[in-house]
Short mmCIF file of C-alpha atoms in Angstrom, two decimals:
data_model
loop_
_atom_site.label_atom_id
_atom_site.label_comp_id
_atom_site.label_asym_id
_atom_site.label_seq_id
_atom_site.Cartn_x
_atom_site.Cartn_y
_atom_site.Cartn_z
CA MET A 1 87.54 115.84 34.18
CA GLY A 2 85.13 114.03 36.50
CA MET A 3 81.52 114.99 37.20
CA THR A 4 79.63 116.15 40.26
CA MET A 5 76.53 114.33 41.53
CA THR A 6 74.27 116.74 39.70
CA GLN A 7 76.21 116.46 36.45
CA LYS A 8 76.10 112.66 36.54
CA ILE A 9 72.33 112.63 37.00
CA LEU A 10 71.80 115.15 34.22
CA ALA A 11 74.12 113.29 31.85
CA LYS A 12 72.19 110.05 32.31
CA HIS A 13 68.85 111.75 31.71
CA ALA A 14 70.25 113.48 28.63
CA GLY A 15 71.44 110.14 27.26
CA VAL A 16 75.09 111.19 27.07
CA ASP A 17 78.25 109.83 28.67
CA SER A 18 79.36 113.07 30.23
CA VAL A 19 78.56 116.75 30.61
CA LYS A 20 80.43 119.79 31.86
CA ALA A 21 79.37 123.10 33.36
CA GLY A 22 77.83 125.36 30.73
CA ASP A 23 76.65 122.60 28.38
CA LEU A 24 73.10 122.97 27.05
CA ILE A 25 71.26 119.65 27.24
CA ASN A 26 67.77 118.22 26.91
CA CYS A 27 66.72 115.77 29.64
CA ARG A 28 63.88 113.35 30.06
CA LEU A 29 61.95 114.04 33.23
CA ASP A 30 60.89 111.67 35.97
CA LEU A 31 58.37 114.01 37.56
CA VAL A 32 56.66 117.34 36.82
CA MET A 33 54.88 119.32 39.54
CA ALA A 34 52.77 122.48 39.85
CA ASN A 35 50.52 124.11 42.45
CA ASP A 36 47.35 126.18 42.47
CA ILE A 37 49.21 129.40 41.57
CA THR A 38 51.59 128.06 38.92
CA ALA A 39 49.51 125.28 37.36
CA PRO A 40 46.82 127.49 35.72
CA PRO A 41 49.28 129.38 33.44
CA SER A 42 51.12 126.11 32.79
CA ILE A 43 47.84 124.49 31.78
CA ALA A 44 47.13 127.38 29.42
CA GLU A 45 50.53 126.88 27.74
CA PHE A 46 49.99 123.12 27.59
CA LYS A 47 46.63 123.54 25.83
CA ARG A 48 48.26 125.71 23.16
CA ILE A 49 50.46 122.74 22.20
CA GLY A 50 47.42 120.54 21.58
CA VAL A 51 48.75 117.10 22.55
CA PRO A 52 47.92 114.67 25.38
CA VAL A 53 49.85 114.78 28.64
CA PHE A 54 53.11 112.84 28.37
CA ASP A 55 52.40 110.59 31.37
CA LYS A 56 49.38 110.67 33.70
CA GLU A 57 51.45 109.24 36.56
CA LYS A 58 54.40 111.63 36.26
CA ILE A 59 52.46 114.88 36.63
CA VAL A 60 51.73 116.01 40.19
CA LEU A 61 49.23 118.77 40.98
CA VAL A 62 49.23 120.15 44.52
CA PRO A 63 46.77 122.98 45.32
CA ASP A 64 48.44 124.17 48.53
CA HIS A 65 49.18 127.91 48.34
CA PHE A 66 45.76 129.60 48.68
CA GLN A 67 43.79 126.50 49.63
CA PRO A 68 41.35 125.93 51.28
CA ALA A 69 40.26 128.73 48.99
CA LYS A 70 40.68 132.10 50.70
CA ASP A 71 38.51 134.01 48.19
CA ILE A 72 36.66 133.76 44.89
CA LYS A 73 39.79 134.17 42.77
CA SER A 74 41.69 131.41 44.60
CA ALA A 75 38.66 129.14 44.28
CA GLY A 76 38.75 129.75 40.54
CA LEU A 77 42.43 128.83 40.35
CA ALA A 78 41.75 125.60 42.23
CA LYS A 79 38.92 124.76 39.83
CA ILE A 80 41.21 125.13 36.82
CA VAL A 81 43.63 122.64 38.37
CA ARG A 82 40.84 120.28 39.48
CA ASP A 83 39.16 120.23 36.08
CA PHE A 84 42.46 119.67 34.27
CA ALA A 85 43.33 116.78 36.59
CA HIS A 86 39.95 115.12 36.04
CA GLU A 87 39.93 115.67 32.28
CA ASN A 88 43.41 114.20 31.86
CA GLY A 89 43.24 111.41 34.44
CA ILE A 90 46.11 112.82 36.49
CA VAL A 91 46.88 110.15 39.08
CA ASN A 92 48.69 112.38 41.57
CA TYR A 93 46.19 115.17 42.06
CA PHE A 94 45.68 115.99 45.73
CA GLU A 95 42.31 117.42 46.70
CA GLN A 96 41.59 119.29 49.93
CA GLY A 97 41.71 117.04 52.96
CA ARG A 98 44.38 114.98 51.22
CA VAL A 99 46.67 117.77 50.08
CA GLY A 100 49.72 118.95 51.99
CA ILE A 101 52.45 121.49 51.39
CA GLU A 102 53.97 120.24 48.15
CA HIS A 103 57.62 119.90 49.15
CA ALA A 104 56.75 117.88 52.24
CA LEU A 105 53.99 115.91 50.52
CA LEU A 106 55.95 114.55 47.54
CA PRO A 107 58.74 112.92 49.58
CA GLU A 108 56.21 111.60 52.10
CA LYS A 109 54.18 109.97 49.32
CA GLY A 110 57.28 108.39 47.78
CA LEU A 111 56.95 110.36 44.55
CA VAL A 112 60.58 111.51 44.58
CA GLY A 113 63.75 109.54 45.21
CA PRO A 114 67.47 109.15 44.50
CA GLY A 115 68.77 109.78 40.99
CA MET A 116 65.57 111.39 39.71
CA VAL A 117 65.23 114.53 37.64
CA THR A 118 62.27 116.54 38.90
CA ILE A 119 61.07 119.98 37.90
CA GLY A 120 58.38 122.01 39.59
CA ALA A 121 56.79 125.35 38.93
CA ASP A 122 57.87 126.50 42.39
CA SER A 123 61.31 127.74 43.35
CA HIS A 124 61.64 125.46 46.39
CA THR A 125 61.39 122.30 44.29
CA CYS A 126 65.10 121.97 45.11
CA THR A 127 63.94 120.35 48.39
CA TYR A 128 64.05 116.86 46.88
CA GLY A 129 67.81 117.01 46.49
CA ALA A 130 67.84 115.83 50.12
CA LEU A 131 67.11 112.38 48.67
CA GLY A 132 70.03 112.42 46.24
CA GLY A 133 68.17 113.50 43.11
CA PHE A 134 68.29 116.58 40.89
CA SER A 135 65.29 118.83 41.39
CA THR A 136 64.82 122.46 40.52
CA GLY A 137 62.19 125.12 39.98
CA VAL A 138 61.11 126.31 36.53
CA GLY A 139 58.71 128.83 35.06
CA SER A 140 55.13 128.03 34.11
CA THR A 141 55.89 128.00 30.36
CA ASP A 142 58.63 125.37 30.77
CA LEU A 143 56.29 123.40 33.02
CA GLY A 144 53.51 123.50 30.42
CA VAL A 145 55.87 122.21 27.73
CA ALA A 146 57.12 119.51 30.10
CA MET A 147 53.57 118.25 30.70
CA ALA A 148 53.31 117.73 26.95
CA THR A 149 56.78 116.37 26.16
CA GLY A 150 58.20 114.93 29.37
CA GLU A 151 61.41 116.83 28.68
CA ALA A 152 63.16 120.04 29.66
CA TRP A 153 66.37 121.80 28.70
CA PHE A 154 69.08 122.79 31.17
CA LYS A 155 72.37 124.59 31.23
CA VAL A 156 74.57 122.23 33.21
CA PRO A 157 75.50 124.00 36.47
CA ASP A 158 78.89 124.32 38.05
CA ALA A 159 79.00 123.35 41.73
CA ILE A 160 80.01 124.52 45.19
CA LYS A 161 81.21 121.77 47.48
CA VAL A 162 79.92 122.29 51.03
CA VAL A 163 81.98 120.15 53.42
CA LEU A 164 80.24 119.55 56.74
CA THR A 165 82.39 118.39 59.65
CA GLY A 166 81.77 117.76 63.33
CA THR A 167 78.50 116.74 64.96
CA LYS A 168 75.42 118.93 65.15
CA PRO A 169 74.67 120.01 68.77
CA GLY A 170 71.26 119.32 70.26
CA ASP A 171 70.14 122.95 70.08
CA ILE A 172 70.96 123.27 66.38
CA THR A 173 68.66 122.41 63.47
CA GLY A 174 69.09 122.22 59.73
CA LYS A 175 67.66 125.74 59.54
CA ASP A 176 70.64 127.06 61.49
CA VAL A 177 72.98 125.25 59.08
CA ILE A 178 71.48 126.67 55.90
CA LEU A 179 71.05 130.18 57.31
CA THR A 180 74.68 130.11 58.40
CA LEU A 181 75.77 129.01 54.92
CA ILE A 182 73.69 131.69 53.21
CA GLY A 183 75.18 134.22 55.62
CA MET A 184 78.64 133.08 54.53
CA ILE A 185 78.17 133.12 50.75
CA GLY A 186 75.25 135.52 50.24
CA VAL A 187 71.91 135.26 48.46
CA ASP A 188 73.66 135.15 45.08
CA GLY A 189 76.72 133.20 46.23
CA ALA A 190 75.65 130.03 44.42
CA LEU A 191 73.96 131.69 41.45
CA TYR A 192 73.06 128.96 38.91
CA GLN A 193 75.29 126.49 40.71
CA SER A 194 74.65 123.23 42.50
CA LEU A 195 75.20 123.19 46.27
CA GLU A 196 76.59 119.70 46.87
CA PHE A 197 76.72 118.74 50.55
CA THR A 198 79.33 116.25 51.69
CA GLY A 199 81.70 115.44 54.54
CA PRO A 200 81.45 113.43 57.77
CA GLY A 201 79.05 115.95 59.30
CA VAL A 202 76.29 114.88 56.91
CA HIS A 203 75.73 111.75 58.98
CA SER A 204 74.69 113.80 62.02
CA LEU A 205 71.91 115.48 60.01
CA SER A 206 68.43 113.98 60.12
CA MET A 207 66.35 113.77 56.96
CA THR A 208 64.33 116.71 58.26
CA ASP A 209 67.56 118.71 58.50
CA ARG A 210 68.49 117.74 54.96
CA PHE A 211 65.09 118.65 53.52
CA THR A 212 65.32 122.06 55.19
CA ILE A 213 68.84 122.69 53.89
CA ALA A 214 68.09 121.55 50.32
CA ASN A 215 64.86 123.57 50.36
CA MET A 216 66.75 126.82 50.87
CA ALA A 217 69.50 126.23 48.30
CA ILE A 218 67.55 128.64 46.10
CA GLU A 219 67.94 131.33 48.76
CA ALA A 220 71.67 131.29 47.99
CA GLY A 221 70.87 131.54 44.28
CA GLY A 222 71.50 127.82 43.76
CA LYS A 223 70.12 125.86 40.84
CA ASN A 224 69.72 122.93 43.21
CA GLY A 225 70.97 121.45 46.44
CA ILE A 226 71.88 117.78 46.74
CA PHE A 227 72.93 115.33 49.45
CA PRO A 228 74.63 111.95 49.13
CA VAL A 229 72.51 108.86 49.61
CA ASP A 230 73.36 107.12 52.89
CA GLU A 231 71.68 104.80 55.39
CA LYS A 232 69.34 107.57 56.58
CA THR A 233 68.20 108.23 53.02
CA ILE A 234 67.56 104.54 52.43
CA ALA A 235 65.66 104.24 55.71
CA TYR A 236 63.47 107.20 54.74
CA ILE A 237 62.51 105.92 51.29
CA GLU A 238 61.99 102.33 52.45
CA GLY A 239 58.30 101.54 52.19
CA ARG A 240 57.67 104.84 50.36
CA TYR A 241 59.62 104.83 47.12
CA HIS A 242 58.94 101.65 45.16
CA LYS A 243 60.88 102.23 41.93
CA PRO A 244 64.45 101.23 41.05
CA PHE A 245 66.86 104.03 41.85
CA ASP A 246 70.45 105.10 41.24
CA VAL A 247 72.84 106.02 44.02
CA VAL A 248 75.13 108.62 42.47
CA GLU A 249 78.44 109.79 43.89
CA ALA A 250 80.63 112.62 42.66
CA ASP A 251 83.89 111.66 40.97
CA GLU A 252 87.04 112.29 42.97
CA ASP A 253 88.30 114.67 40.28
CA ALA A 254 85.01 116.55 39.91
CA HIS A 255 85.43 120.31 39.47
CA TYR A 256 83.99 122.74 42.02
CA SER A 257 84.00 126.51 41.70
CA ARG A 258 84.76 126.74 45.42
CA VAL A 259 84.77 124.71 48.62
CA VAL A 260 83.01 125.94 51.76
CA GLU A 261 83.57 124.24 55.12
CA ILE A 262 81.21 124.35 58.11
CA ASP A 263 82.04 122.81 61.49
CA LEU A 264 78.65 121.77 62.83
CA SER A 265 79.96 121.25 66.36
CA SER A 266 80.81 124.95 66.70
CA MET A 267 77.45 126.24 65.55
CA LYS A 268 75.06 128.37 67.62
CA PRO A 269 71.38 129.17 66.98
CA VAL A 270 70.97 131.95 64.44
CA VAL A 271 68.28 134.19 63.01
CA SER A 272 68.19 136.00 59.67
CA PHE A 273 67.25 139.66 59.92
CA PRO A 274 65.06 141.48 57.38
CA HIS A 275 65.03 141.72 54.49
CA LEU A 276 67.33 139.00 53.11
CA PRO A 277 68.14 135.46 54.28
CA GLU A 278 71.86 136.37 54.14
CA ASN A 279 71.48 138.75 57.10
CA THR A 280 72.33 135.96 59.53
CA LYS A 281 73.19 136.81 63.13
CA VAL A 282 73.99 134.58 66.09
CA ILE A 283 71.35 135.01 68.78
CA GLY A 284 72.87 136.89 71.69
CA THR A 285 74.96 139.19 69.52
CA PHE A 286 72.21 141.81 69.21
CA GLY A 287 69.84 143.63 71.52
CA GLU A 288 66.30 142.73 72.52
CA ILE A 289 63.82 142.51 69.65
CA LYS A 290 60.19 142.25 70.69
CA ILE A 291 57.88 140.42 68.30
CA ASP A 292 54.19 140.29 67.43
CA GLN A 293 53.83 136.94 65.67
CA VAL A 294 55.46 133.54 65.27
CA VAL A 295 54.85 131.09 62.41
CA ILE A 296 55.96 127.46 62.76
CA GLY A 297 55.45 125.43 59.60
CA SER A 298 55.94 125.70 55.81
CA CYS A 299 57.74 123.44 53.32
CA THR A 300 60.92 124.36 55.17
CA ASN A 301 60.02 123.48 58.75
CA GLY A 302 56.56 121.91 59.00
CA ARG A 303 57.62 118.28 59.37
CA LEU A 304 56.99 116.08 62.41
CA GLU A 305 60.51 116.57 63.81
CA ASP A 306 60.06 120.34 63.61
CA LEU A 307 56.75 120.12 65.47
CA ALA A 308 58.29 117.81 68.07
CA ILE A 309 61.07 120.31 68.74
CA ALA A 310 58.56 123.13 69.17
CA ALA A 311 56.20 121.05 71.32
CA ARG A 312 58.97 120.11 73.77
CA ILE A 313 59.65 123.81 74.35
CA PHE A 314 55.98 124.79 74.59
CA LYS A 315 55.16 122.01 77.08
CA GLY A 316 54.03 123.65 80.33
CA HIS A 317 54.36 127.17 78.90
CA LYS A 318 52.09 129.75 77.31
CA VAL A 319 52.47 131.95 74.26
CA HIS A 320 53.37 135.46 75.40
CA PRO A 321 50.23 137.60 75.81
CA ASN A 322 51.47 140.08 73.21
CA VAL A 323 52.27 137.40 70.60
CA ARG A 324 50.21 135.39 68.12
CA CYS A 325 51.63 131.94 67.29
CA ILE A 326 50.44 129.96 64.28
CA VAL A 327 51.44 126.31 63.84
CA ILE A 328 50.93 124.66 60.44
CA PRO A 329 51.66 120.92 60.06
CA ALA A 330 52.93 120.36 56.51
CA THR A 331 50.73 117.39 55.55
CA PRO A 332 47.60 115.60 56.83
CA THR A 333 49.77 112.64 57.86
CA ILE A 334 52.09 114.91 59.85
CA TYR A 335 49.04 116.57 61.43
CA LEU A 336 47.67 113.16 62.46
CA GLN A 337 51.04 111.99 63.80
CA ALA A 338 51.41 115.22 65.75
CA MET A 339 47.93 114.75 67.18
CA HIS A 340 48.64 111.17 68.28
CA ALA A 341 51.93 112.29 69.83
CA GLY A 342 50.12 114.96 71.84
CA PHE A 343 51.82 117.87 70.09
CA ILE A 344 48.58 119.47 68.87
CA GLU A 345 47.17 119.46 72.39
CA THR A 346 50.39 121.02 73.66
CA PHE A 347 50.19 123.77 71.04
CA ILE A 348 46.55 124.55 71.79
CA ASP A 349 47.13 124.48 75.55
CA ALA A 350 49.96 126.96 75.02
CA GLY A 351 47.67 129.31 73.11
CA CYS A 352 48.77 128.57 69.55
CA ALA A 353 46.45 128.61 66.55
CA VAL A 354 46.80 125.32 64.65
CA SER A 355 46.01 125.34 60.92
CA THR A 356 45.19 122.76 58.29
CA PRO A 357 48.19 122.19 55.95
CA THR A 358 48.71 125.23 53.73
CA CYS A 359 51.50 127.49 52.51
CA GLY A 360 49.33 130.37 53.76
CA PRO A 361 51.35 133.04 55.55
CA CYS A 362 54.73 132.10 54.04
CA LEU A 363 53.96 133.95 50.82
CA GLY A 364 51.63 136.50 52.38
CA GLY A 365 48.64 134.50 51.18
CA TYR A 366 46.48 134.22 54.26
CA MET A 367 46.32 132.61 57.73
CA GLY A 368 48.76 135.04 59.34
CA ILE A 369 49.25 138.29 57.44
CA LEU A 370 51.10 140.97 59.41
CA SER A 371 49.92 144.53 60.02
CA ASN A 372 51.94 147.73 59.64
CA GLY A 373 55.23 147.69 61.51
CA GLU A 374 54.76 144.23 63.02
CA LYS A 375 57.63 141.79 63.56
CA CYS A 376 57.40 138.04 63.01
CA VAL A 377 59.76 135.16 63.79
CA SER A 378 59.06 132.54 61.14
CA THR A 379 60.36 129.11 60.19
CA THR A 380 59.57 129.90 56.55
CA ASN A 381 62.26 130.47 53.92
CA ARG A 382 62.03 134.10 52.79
CA ASN A 383 61.97 137.44 54.57
CA PHE A 384 61.79 139.82 51.62
CA ILE A 385 60.16 143.24 51.95
CA GLY A 386 56.38 142.79 52.01
CA ARG A 387 56.62 138.99 51.94
CA MET A 388 54.12 138.54 54.79
CA GLY A 389 52.27 141.84 54.73
CA PRO A 390 52.99 145.59 54.58
CA THR A 391 56.39 146.76 53.39
CA ASP A 392 57.24 148.08 56.85
CA SER A 393 56.60 144.72 58.53
CA GLU A 394 59.61 142.53 59.36
CA ILE A 395 60.29 138.78 59.16
CA TYR A 396 63.07 137.09 61.12
CA LEU A 397 63.88 133.60 59.82
CA ALA A 398 64.72 130.93 62.38
CA GLY A 399 64.49 127.27 63.26
CA PRO A 400 61.56 125.76 65.19
CA GLN A 401 63.44 125.84 68.50
CA VAL A 402 64.07 129.58 68.25
CA ALA A 403 60.53 130.23 67.01
CA ALA A 404 58.95 128.40 69.96
CA ALA A 405 61.18 130.07 72.56
CA SER A 406 60.50 133.47 70.99
CA ALA A 407 56.74 132.90 71.07
CA ILE A 408 56.90 132.18 74.80
CA LEU A 409 59.16 135.07 75.76
CA GLY A 410 57.74 137.66 73.36
CA ARG A 411 61.16 138.45 71.92
CA ILE A 412 63.78 136.69 69.82
CA ALA A 413 65.18 134.04 72.15
CA VAL A 414 66.72 130.57 72.42
CA PRO A 415 65.26 127.59 74.33
CA LYS A 416 67.71 127.77 77.25
CA GLU A 417 66.13 131.11 78.19
CA VAL A 418 62.73 129.45 78.73
CA LYS A 419 62.55 128.55 82.39
#
C-alpha cells in the first residue's frame, strides 16, 4: 500500500521506509514553536528535564497573543518567554516591534518550508502545510519535551483526499473554500486525519488562499492540512527559505478514508453562523442580519492579499455609523507593505481602527471584545460560544471581501451590494 504526502514526510523523519495509519512513531523535528500563552508552561516542563535546549536555531518563540501586554499578568507571561530566550540564546525570538502573528510570521521569515516536520503549541500550527510540510499543534508538555529532545511521537493519521476542480471566481477567497468544506464534512469530519488537497483547482489558489485553508484544517478536526508543492509554492519560498527541501507527492495507490470533491467555479461567498464553523450558509439564503463589529485580520486572513481585497472595497466608502471595524495586519512587514500601497490610509479614511500585529480579538484577548448580545463578522477562524466576549455575543466567520462589505452596509453582505 502506498503512502500519502503526510505519511511519507513522517516516515522519513522517523527513519523508516514506510508507515501506515495508526502506527506509533517517534520523529525528529525541524522546528518547534510556542507563543506567550503556551510557552510559559512549556518552559516549566522543559526546566524539569534539566538539559540544554536541543537546538537554539530550531526553537521559535512568538509573543503575539496578549502582546503588547494588555495587563500585568500578560506582561509577566511575556517576561518568562523573554528571559528564557535570552538565557538560552534562542535565535528566533521575536520581540515587540518585530513580532507578528505567528502563523503568518514563520512562513514570511522563511522558517518553514516543504517536507518539514513542525510542531507548535498552538492549534493553528497546521497553517504551514500550505508549503507542503507536515505541521500540527501539540500541548505544552509535548512542546517542553521537544525543546529538550528535538523529537515528538505521533500516531500516523489516515487521510481525506480533497479534490479541487474548476477555477476560483474573483469574488471567492480561500476562506470561502475552507468554510464550505467544513460545512460539508463537519467540525469532526476529519478527526485525527490529514486533509490532503489536490486536483487541478489547486493551481487557481494563491498562497494566501492556501495558508487560510491549511490554517483551518483543525476546525474540521484535522491533524494537519497539506498542499502539493507547485510553481506558486516555489515562488513564495524563493529568497525566504534557504535550506534544502523535499518535494513530496502522494503515491498513486495511497489509501484515503474518503474523497471529497469541490468545484471552485460553482462557489458563492459564504458565512459561518454561530457557534460552530460548520454552520456554513451561502450569503443571500438567509434574512438580514445587522452587525455591531467587523474584524479583518488574524493568522487566517491578515496577509497583504487579504488587506488588498478589503481596501479595494473600502475605497471611497465609510464604515457604517453603527459598526466598529478593526483591521489588524498580521506582521510588521505586511503592515509596512499595506502602508506603502495606500491600504492603511484607505482603512483610516473609511473609519477603521488599525492595530499593530496581534492575535488580540480572535481569542477574546483584547483589541475588540464584544459586549452582551453584539454580533461580529470576523475573518478569524473560530466562532465558539464566548470566543470574543459574552456567551450571548455572536461571531460570523467570513472572508475579507464579505467582512469589508458588511462593515460598510452594517449587515452581512457581499461586495456587489456596495454601490
